[in-house]
Coordinates of N, CA and C and ligand atoms in Angstrom, one line a residue:
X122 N -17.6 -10.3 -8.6 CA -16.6 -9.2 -8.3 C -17.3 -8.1 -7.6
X123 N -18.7 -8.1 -7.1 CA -19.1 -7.0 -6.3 C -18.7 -7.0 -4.5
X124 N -18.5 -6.0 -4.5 CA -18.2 -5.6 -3.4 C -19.0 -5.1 -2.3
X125 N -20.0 -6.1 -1.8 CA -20.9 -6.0 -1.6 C -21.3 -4.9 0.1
X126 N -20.7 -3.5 -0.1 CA -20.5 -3.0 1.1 C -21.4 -1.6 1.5
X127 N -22.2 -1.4 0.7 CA -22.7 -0.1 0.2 C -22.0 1.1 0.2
X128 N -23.3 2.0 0.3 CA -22.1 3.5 0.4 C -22.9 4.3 1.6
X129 N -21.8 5.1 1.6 CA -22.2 6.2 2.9 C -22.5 7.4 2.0
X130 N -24.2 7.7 2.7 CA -25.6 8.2 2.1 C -25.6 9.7 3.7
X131 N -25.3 10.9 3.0 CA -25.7 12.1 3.8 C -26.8 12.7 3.4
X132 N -27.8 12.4 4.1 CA -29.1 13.7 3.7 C -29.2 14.6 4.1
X133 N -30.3 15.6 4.0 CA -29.8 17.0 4.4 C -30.0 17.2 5.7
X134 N -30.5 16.5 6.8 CA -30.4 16.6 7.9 C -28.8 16.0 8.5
X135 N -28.2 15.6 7.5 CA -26.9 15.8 8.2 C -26.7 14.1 8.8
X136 N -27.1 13.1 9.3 CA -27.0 12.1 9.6 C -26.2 11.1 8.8
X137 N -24.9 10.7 8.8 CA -24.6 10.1 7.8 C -25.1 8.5 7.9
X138 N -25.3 7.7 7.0 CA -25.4 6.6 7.8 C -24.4 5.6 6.6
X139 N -24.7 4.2 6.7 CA -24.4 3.1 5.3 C -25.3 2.2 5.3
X140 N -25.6 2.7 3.8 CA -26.5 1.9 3.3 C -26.5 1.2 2.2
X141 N -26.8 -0.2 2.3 CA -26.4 -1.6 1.4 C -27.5 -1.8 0.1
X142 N -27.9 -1.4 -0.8 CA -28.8 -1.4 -1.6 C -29.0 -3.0 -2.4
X143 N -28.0 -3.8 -2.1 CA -27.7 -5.1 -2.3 C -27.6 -5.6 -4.2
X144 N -27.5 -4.7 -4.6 CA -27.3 -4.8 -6.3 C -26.8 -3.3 -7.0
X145 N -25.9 -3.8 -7.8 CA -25.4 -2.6 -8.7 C -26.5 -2.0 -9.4
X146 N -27.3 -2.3 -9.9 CA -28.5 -1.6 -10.4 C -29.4 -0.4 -9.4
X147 N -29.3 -1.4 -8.3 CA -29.9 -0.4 -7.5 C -28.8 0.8 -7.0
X148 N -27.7 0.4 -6.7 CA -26.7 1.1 -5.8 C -26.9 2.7 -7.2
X149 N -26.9 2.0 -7.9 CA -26.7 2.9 -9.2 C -27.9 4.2 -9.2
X150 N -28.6 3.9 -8.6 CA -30.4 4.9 -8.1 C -29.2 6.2 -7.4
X151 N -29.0 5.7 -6.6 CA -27.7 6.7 -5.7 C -27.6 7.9 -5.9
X152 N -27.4 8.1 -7.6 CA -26.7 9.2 -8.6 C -27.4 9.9 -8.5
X153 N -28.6 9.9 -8.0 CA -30.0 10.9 -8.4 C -31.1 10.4 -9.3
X154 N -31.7 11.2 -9.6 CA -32.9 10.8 -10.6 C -33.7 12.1 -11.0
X155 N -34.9 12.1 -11.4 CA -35.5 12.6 -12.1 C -37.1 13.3 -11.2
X156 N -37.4 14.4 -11.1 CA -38.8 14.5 -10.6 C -37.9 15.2 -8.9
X157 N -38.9 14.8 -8.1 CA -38.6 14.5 -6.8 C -37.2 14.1 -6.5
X158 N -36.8 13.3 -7.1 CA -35.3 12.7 -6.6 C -34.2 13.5 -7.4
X159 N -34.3 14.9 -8.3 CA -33.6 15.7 -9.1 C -33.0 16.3 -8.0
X160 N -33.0 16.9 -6.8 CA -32.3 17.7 -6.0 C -31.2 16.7 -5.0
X161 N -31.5 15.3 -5.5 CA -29.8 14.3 -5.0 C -28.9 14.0 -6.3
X162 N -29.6 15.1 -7.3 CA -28.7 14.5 -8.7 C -26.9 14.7 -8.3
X163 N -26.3 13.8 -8.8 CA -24.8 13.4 -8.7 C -24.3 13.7 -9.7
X164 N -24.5 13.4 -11.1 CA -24.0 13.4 -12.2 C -24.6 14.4 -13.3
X165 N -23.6 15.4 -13.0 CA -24.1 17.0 -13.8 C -22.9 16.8 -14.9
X166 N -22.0 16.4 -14.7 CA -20.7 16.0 -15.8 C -20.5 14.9 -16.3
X167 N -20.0 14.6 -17.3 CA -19.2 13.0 -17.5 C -18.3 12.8 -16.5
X168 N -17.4 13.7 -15.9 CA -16.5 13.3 -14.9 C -17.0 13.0 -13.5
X169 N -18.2 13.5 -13.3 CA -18.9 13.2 -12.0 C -19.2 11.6 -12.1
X170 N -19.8 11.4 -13.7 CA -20.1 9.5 -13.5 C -18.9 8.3 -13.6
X171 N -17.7 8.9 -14.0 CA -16.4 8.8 -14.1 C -16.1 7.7 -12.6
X172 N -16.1 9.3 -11.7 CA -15.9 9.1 -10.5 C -16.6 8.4 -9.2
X173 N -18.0 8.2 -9.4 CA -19.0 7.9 -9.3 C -18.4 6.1 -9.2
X174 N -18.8 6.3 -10.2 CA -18.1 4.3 -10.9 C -16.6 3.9 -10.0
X175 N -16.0 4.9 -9.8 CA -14.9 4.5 -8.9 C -14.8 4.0 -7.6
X176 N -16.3 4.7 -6.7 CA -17.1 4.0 -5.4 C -17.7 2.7 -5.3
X177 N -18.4 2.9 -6.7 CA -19.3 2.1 -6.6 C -18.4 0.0 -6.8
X178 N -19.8 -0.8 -6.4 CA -19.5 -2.1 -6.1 C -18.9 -2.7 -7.2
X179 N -19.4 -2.2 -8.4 CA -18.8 -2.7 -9.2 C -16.9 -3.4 -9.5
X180 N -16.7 -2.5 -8.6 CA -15.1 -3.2 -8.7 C -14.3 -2.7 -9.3
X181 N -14.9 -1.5 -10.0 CA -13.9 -1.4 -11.1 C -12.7 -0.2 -10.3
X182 N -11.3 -0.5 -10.2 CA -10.6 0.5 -9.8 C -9.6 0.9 -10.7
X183 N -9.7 1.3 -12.3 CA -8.6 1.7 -12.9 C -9.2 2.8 -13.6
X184 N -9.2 3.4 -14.5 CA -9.6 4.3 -14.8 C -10.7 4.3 -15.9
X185 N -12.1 5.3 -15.8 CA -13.0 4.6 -16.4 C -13.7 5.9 -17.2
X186 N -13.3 6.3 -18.4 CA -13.6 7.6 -19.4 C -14.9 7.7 -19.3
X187 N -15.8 8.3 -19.3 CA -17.2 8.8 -19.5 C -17.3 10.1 -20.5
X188 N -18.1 9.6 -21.9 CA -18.4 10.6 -22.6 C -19.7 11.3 -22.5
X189 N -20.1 12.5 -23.2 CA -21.3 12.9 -23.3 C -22.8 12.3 -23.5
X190 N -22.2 11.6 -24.8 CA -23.8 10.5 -25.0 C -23.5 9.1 -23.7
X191 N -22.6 9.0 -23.1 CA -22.6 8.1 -21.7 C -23.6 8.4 -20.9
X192 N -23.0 9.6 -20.8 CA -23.7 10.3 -19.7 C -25.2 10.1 -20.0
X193 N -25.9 10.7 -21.2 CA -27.0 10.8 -21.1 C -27.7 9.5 -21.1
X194 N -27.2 8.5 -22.0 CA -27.4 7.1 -21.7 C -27.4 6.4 -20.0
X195 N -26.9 7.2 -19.4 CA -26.5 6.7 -17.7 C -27.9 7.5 -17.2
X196 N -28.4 8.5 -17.7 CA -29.8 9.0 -16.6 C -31.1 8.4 -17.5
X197 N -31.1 7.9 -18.7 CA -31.8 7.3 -18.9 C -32.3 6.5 -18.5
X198 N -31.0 4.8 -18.5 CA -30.8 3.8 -17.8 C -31.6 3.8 -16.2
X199 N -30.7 4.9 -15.5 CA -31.1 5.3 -14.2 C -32.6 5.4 -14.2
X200 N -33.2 6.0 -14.9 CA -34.6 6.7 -14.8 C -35.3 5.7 -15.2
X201 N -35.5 4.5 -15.8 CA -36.0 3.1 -16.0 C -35.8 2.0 -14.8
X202 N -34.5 2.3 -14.7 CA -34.4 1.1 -13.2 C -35.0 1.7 -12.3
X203 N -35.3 3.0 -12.1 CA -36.0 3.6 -10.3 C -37.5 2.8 -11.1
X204 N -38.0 3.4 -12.3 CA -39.6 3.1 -12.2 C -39.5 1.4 -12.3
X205 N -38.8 0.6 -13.0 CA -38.5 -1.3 -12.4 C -38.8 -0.8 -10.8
X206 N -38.3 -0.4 -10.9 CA -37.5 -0.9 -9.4 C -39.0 -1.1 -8.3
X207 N -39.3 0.5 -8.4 CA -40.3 1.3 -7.7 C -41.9 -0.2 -7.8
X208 N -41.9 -0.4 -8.9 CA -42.5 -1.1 -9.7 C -43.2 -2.4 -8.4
X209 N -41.3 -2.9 -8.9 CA -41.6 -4.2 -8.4 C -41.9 -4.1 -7.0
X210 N -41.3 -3.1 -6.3 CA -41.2 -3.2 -5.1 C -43.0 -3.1 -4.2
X211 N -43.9 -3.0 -5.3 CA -45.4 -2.8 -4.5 C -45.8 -4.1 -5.0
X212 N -44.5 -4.9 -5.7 CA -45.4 -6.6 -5.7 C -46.1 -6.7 -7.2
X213 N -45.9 -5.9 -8.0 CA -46.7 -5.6 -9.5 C -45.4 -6.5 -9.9
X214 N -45.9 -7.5 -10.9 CA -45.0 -8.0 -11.8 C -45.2 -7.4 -13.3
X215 N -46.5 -6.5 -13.5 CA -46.7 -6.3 -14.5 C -45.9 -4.6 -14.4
X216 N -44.2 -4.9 -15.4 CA -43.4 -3.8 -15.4 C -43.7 -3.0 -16.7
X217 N -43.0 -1.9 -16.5 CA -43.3 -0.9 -18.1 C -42.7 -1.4 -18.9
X218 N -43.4 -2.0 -20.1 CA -42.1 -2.3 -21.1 C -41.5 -1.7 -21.5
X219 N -41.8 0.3 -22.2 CA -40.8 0.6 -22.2 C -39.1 0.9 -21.8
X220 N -39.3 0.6 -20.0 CA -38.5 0.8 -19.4 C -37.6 -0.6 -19.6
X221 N -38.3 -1.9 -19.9 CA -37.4 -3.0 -20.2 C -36.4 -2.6 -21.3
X222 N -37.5 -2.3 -22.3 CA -36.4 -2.1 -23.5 C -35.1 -1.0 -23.1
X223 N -35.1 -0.2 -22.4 CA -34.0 0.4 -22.2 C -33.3 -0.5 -21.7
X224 N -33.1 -1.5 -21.3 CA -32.6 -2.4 -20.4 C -31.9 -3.3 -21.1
X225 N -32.7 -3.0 -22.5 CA -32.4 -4.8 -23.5 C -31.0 -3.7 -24.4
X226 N -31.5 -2.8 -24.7 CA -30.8 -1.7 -25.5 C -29.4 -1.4 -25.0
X227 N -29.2 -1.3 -24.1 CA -27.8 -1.0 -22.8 C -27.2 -1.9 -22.8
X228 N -27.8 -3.0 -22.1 CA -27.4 -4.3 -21.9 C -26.5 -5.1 -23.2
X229 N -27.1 -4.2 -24.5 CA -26.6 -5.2 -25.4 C -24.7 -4.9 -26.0
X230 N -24.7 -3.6 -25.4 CA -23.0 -3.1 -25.9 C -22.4 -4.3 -24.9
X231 N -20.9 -4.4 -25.3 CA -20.1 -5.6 -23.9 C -19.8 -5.1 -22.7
X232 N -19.7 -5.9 -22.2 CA -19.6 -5.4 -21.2 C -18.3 -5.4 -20.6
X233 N -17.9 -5.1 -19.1 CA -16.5 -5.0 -18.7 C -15.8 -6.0 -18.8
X234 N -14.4 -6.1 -19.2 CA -13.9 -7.6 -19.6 C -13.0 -8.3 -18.0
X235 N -13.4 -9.2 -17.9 CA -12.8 -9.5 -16.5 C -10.9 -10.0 -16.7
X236 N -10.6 -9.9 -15.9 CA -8.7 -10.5 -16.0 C -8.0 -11.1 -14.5
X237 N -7.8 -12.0 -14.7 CA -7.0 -12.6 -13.7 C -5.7 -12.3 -13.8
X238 N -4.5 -11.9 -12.6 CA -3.1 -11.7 -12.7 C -2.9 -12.5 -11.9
X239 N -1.1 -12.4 -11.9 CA -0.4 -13.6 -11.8 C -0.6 -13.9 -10.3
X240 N -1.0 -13.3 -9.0 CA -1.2 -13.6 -7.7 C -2.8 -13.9 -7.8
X241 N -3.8 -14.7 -9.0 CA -4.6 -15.0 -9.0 C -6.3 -13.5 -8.4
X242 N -5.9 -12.8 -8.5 CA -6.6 -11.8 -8.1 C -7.3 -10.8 -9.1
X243 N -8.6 -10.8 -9.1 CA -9.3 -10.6 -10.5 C -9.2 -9.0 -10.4
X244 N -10.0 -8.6 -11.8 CA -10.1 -7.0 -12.0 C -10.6 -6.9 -13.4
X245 N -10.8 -6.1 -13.9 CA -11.1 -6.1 -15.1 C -10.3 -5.0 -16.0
X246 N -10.6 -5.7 -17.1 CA -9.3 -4.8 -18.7 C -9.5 -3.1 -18.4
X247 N -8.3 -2.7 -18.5 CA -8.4 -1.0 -18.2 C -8.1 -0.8 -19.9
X248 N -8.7 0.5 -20.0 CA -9.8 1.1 -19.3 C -11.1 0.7 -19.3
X249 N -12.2 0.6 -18.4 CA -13.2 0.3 -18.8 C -14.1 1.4 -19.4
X250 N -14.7 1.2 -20.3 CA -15.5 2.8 -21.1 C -16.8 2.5 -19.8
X251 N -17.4 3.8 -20.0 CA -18.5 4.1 -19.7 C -19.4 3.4 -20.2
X252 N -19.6 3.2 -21.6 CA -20.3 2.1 -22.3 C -20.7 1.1 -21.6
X253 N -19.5 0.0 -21.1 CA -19.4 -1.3 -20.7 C -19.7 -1.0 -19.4
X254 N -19.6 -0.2 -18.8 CA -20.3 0.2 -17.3 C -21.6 -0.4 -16.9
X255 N -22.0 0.7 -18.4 CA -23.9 1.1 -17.9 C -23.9 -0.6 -19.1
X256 N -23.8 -1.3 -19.6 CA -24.1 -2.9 -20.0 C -24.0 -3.3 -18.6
X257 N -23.2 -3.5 -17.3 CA -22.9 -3.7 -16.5 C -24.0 -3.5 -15.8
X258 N -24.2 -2.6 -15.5 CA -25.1 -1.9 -14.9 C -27.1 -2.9 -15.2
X259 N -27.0 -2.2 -16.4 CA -28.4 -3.1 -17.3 C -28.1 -4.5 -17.6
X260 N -27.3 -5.6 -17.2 CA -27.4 -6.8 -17.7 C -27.6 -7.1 -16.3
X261 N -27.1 -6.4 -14.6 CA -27.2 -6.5 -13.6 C -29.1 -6.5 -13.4
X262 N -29.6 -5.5 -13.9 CA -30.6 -5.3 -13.7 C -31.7 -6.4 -14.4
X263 N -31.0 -6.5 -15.5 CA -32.4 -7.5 -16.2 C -32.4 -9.1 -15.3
X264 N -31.1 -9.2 -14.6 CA -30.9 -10.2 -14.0 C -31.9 -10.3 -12.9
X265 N -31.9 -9.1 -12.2 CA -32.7 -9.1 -10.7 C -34.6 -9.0 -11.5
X266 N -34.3 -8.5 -12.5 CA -35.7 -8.6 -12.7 C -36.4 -9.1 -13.2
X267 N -35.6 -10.4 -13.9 CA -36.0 -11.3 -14.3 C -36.1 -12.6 -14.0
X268 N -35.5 -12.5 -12.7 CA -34.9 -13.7 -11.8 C -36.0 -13.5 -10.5
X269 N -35.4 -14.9 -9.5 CA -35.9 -15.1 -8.5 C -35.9 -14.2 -7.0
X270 N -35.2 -13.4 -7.8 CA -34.7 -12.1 -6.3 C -35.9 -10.9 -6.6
X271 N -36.5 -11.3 -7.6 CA -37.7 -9.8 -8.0 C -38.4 -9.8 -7.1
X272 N -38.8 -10.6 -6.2 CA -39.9 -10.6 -5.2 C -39.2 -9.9 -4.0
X273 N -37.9 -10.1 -3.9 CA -36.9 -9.2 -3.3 C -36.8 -7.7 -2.8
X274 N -36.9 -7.3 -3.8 CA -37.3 -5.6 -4.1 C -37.9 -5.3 -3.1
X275 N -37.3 -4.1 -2.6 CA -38.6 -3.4 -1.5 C -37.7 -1.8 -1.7
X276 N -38.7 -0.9 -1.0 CA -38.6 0.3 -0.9 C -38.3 0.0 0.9
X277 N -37.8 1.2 0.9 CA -38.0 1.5 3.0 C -38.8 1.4 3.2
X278 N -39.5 1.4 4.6 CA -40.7 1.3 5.1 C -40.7 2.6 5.7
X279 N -39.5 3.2 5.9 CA -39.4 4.4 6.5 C -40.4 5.7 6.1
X280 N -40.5 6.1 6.7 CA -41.5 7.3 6.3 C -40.5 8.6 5.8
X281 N -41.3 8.7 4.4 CA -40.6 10.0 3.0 C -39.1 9.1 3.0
X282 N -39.1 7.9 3.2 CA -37.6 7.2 2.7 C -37.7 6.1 1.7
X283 N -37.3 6.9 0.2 CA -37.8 6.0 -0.8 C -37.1 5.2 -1.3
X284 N -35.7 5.0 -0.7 CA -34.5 4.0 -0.6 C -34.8 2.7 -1.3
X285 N -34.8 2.2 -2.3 CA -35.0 0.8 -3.4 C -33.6 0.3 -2.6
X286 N -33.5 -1.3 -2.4 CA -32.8 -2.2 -1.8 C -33.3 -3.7 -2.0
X287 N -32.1 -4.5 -2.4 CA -32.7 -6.1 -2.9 C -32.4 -6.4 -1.6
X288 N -33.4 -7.1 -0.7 CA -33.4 -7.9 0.9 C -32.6 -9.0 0.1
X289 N -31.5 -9.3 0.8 CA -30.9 -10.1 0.8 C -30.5 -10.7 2.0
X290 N -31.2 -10.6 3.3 CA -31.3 -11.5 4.4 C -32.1 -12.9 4.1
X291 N -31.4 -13.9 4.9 CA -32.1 -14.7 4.9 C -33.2 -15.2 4.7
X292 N -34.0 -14.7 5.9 CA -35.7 -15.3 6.0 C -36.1 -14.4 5.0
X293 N -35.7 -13.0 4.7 CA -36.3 -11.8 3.5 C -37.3 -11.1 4.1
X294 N -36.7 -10.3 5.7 CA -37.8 -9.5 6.4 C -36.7 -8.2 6.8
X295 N -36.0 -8.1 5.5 CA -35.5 -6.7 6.0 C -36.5 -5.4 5.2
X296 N -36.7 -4.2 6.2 CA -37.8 -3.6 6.1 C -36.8 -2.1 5.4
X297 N -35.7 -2.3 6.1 CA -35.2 -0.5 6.8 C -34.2 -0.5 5.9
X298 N -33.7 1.0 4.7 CA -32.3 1.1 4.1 C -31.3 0.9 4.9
X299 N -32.0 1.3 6.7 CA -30.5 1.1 7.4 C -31.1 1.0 8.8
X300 N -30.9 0.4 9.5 CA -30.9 0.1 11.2 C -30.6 1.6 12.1
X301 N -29.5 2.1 11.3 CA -29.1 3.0 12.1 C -30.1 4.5 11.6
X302 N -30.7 4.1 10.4 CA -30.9 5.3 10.1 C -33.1 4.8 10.6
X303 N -33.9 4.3 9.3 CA -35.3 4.7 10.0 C -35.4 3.4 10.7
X304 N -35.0 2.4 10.6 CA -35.2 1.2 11.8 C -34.7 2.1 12.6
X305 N -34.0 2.3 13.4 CA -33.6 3.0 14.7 C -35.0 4.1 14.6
X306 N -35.3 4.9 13.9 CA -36.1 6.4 14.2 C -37.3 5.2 14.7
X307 N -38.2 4.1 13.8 CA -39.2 3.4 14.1 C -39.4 3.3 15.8
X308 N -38.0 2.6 16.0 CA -37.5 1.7 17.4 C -37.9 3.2 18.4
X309 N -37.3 4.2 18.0 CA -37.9 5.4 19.1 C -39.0 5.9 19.2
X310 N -39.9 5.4 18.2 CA -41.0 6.2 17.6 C -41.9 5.2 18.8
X311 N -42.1 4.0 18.9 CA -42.6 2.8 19.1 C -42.4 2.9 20.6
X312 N -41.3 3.1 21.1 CA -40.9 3.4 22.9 C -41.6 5.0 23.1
X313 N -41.6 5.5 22.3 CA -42.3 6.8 22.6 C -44.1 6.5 23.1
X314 N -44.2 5.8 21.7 CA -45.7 5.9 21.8 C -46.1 5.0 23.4
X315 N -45.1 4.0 23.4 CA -45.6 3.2 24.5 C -45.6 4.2 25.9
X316 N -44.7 5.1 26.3 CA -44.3 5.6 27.5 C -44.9 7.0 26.9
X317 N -46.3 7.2 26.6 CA -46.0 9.2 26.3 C -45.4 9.9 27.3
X318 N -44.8 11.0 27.3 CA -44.2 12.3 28.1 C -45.1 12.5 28.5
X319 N -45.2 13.1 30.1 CA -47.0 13.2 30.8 C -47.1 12.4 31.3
Ligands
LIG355 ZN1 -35.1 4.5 5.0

């Protein structure tokens, strides 16, 4: 049931672009984070992750409560998948365990309950809690990181673009969060150097 279409990402230079992070786990990085990545935080409310969840691939379109210990369980979760993430993405298989166990911990509430209606077209039981979200979320992740897609993982290659994304092209040589965004800057960078001005 993922909707596999990313989101549209504004940085402060103003450029909007779309960018496909290719897993709920990662798409989920989005929200913000911790350190360095505190000044893209998304989720200052329960209603900010509420709404949040309503973009995201997950699918879910009915309405989805977020409480206080949600929340804080949701920047936790978050803050484990970026260092997985970050992790795998330099080719280390050797991950933090503590960050796994946040993973096993999450993962273990149920998760979103799926439902088929009568024109055959899926969705899942409303309401979905916040709870069953971030299980969603963490059963997504132990999947990719425990599975055959780990080697998958990359950061941008972009320069100061720390964009986590599962390559899910074929041959598995996608480099750039987006074509339009530092593959394009590379592509000018590269015709520049070839032709200096002068
Ligand atoms: Zn990038």
């Amino acid at each position: 049931m993922n909707l596999a279409n990313g989101m549209e990402l504004t940085p402060p230079d103003g450029q909007r672009f779309r960018f496909d992070p290719g897993a709920l786990c990662l798409e989920f990085l989005l929200t913000g984070g911790e350190g360095e990545l505190a000044r893209w935080e998304r989720l200052h409310r329960p209603d900010d992750l509420a709404a949040w969840i309503a973009h995201s691939r997950a699918g879910i379109t009915g309405p989805c409560p977020v409480t206080a210990d949600e929340l804080a369980s949701a920047r936790r979760l978050r803050a484990a998948v970026q260092r997985l993430a970050a992790r795998a993405a330099t080719g280390s298989r050797d991950l933090p365990e503590p960050d796994l166990a946040v993973l096993n911990e999450i993962a273990a509430a149920p998760p979103p309950v799926p439902v088929i209606g009568p024109g055959l077209e899926r969705s899942w039981a409303s309401p979905v809690t916040g709870a069953q979200f971030l299980s969603a979320v963490a059963r997504d992740a132990i999947e990719l990181f425990g599975g055959p897609d780990l080697d998958r993982v990359r950061m941008c290659a972009g320069e100061r673009c720390y964009l986590l994304f599962l390559d899910t092209s074929r041959p598995g040589t996608r480099r750039w969060c987006s074509m339009d965004r530092c593959g394009n800057r590379r592509k000018l960078r590269t015709r520049r150097d070839r032709n200096p001005p002068g």
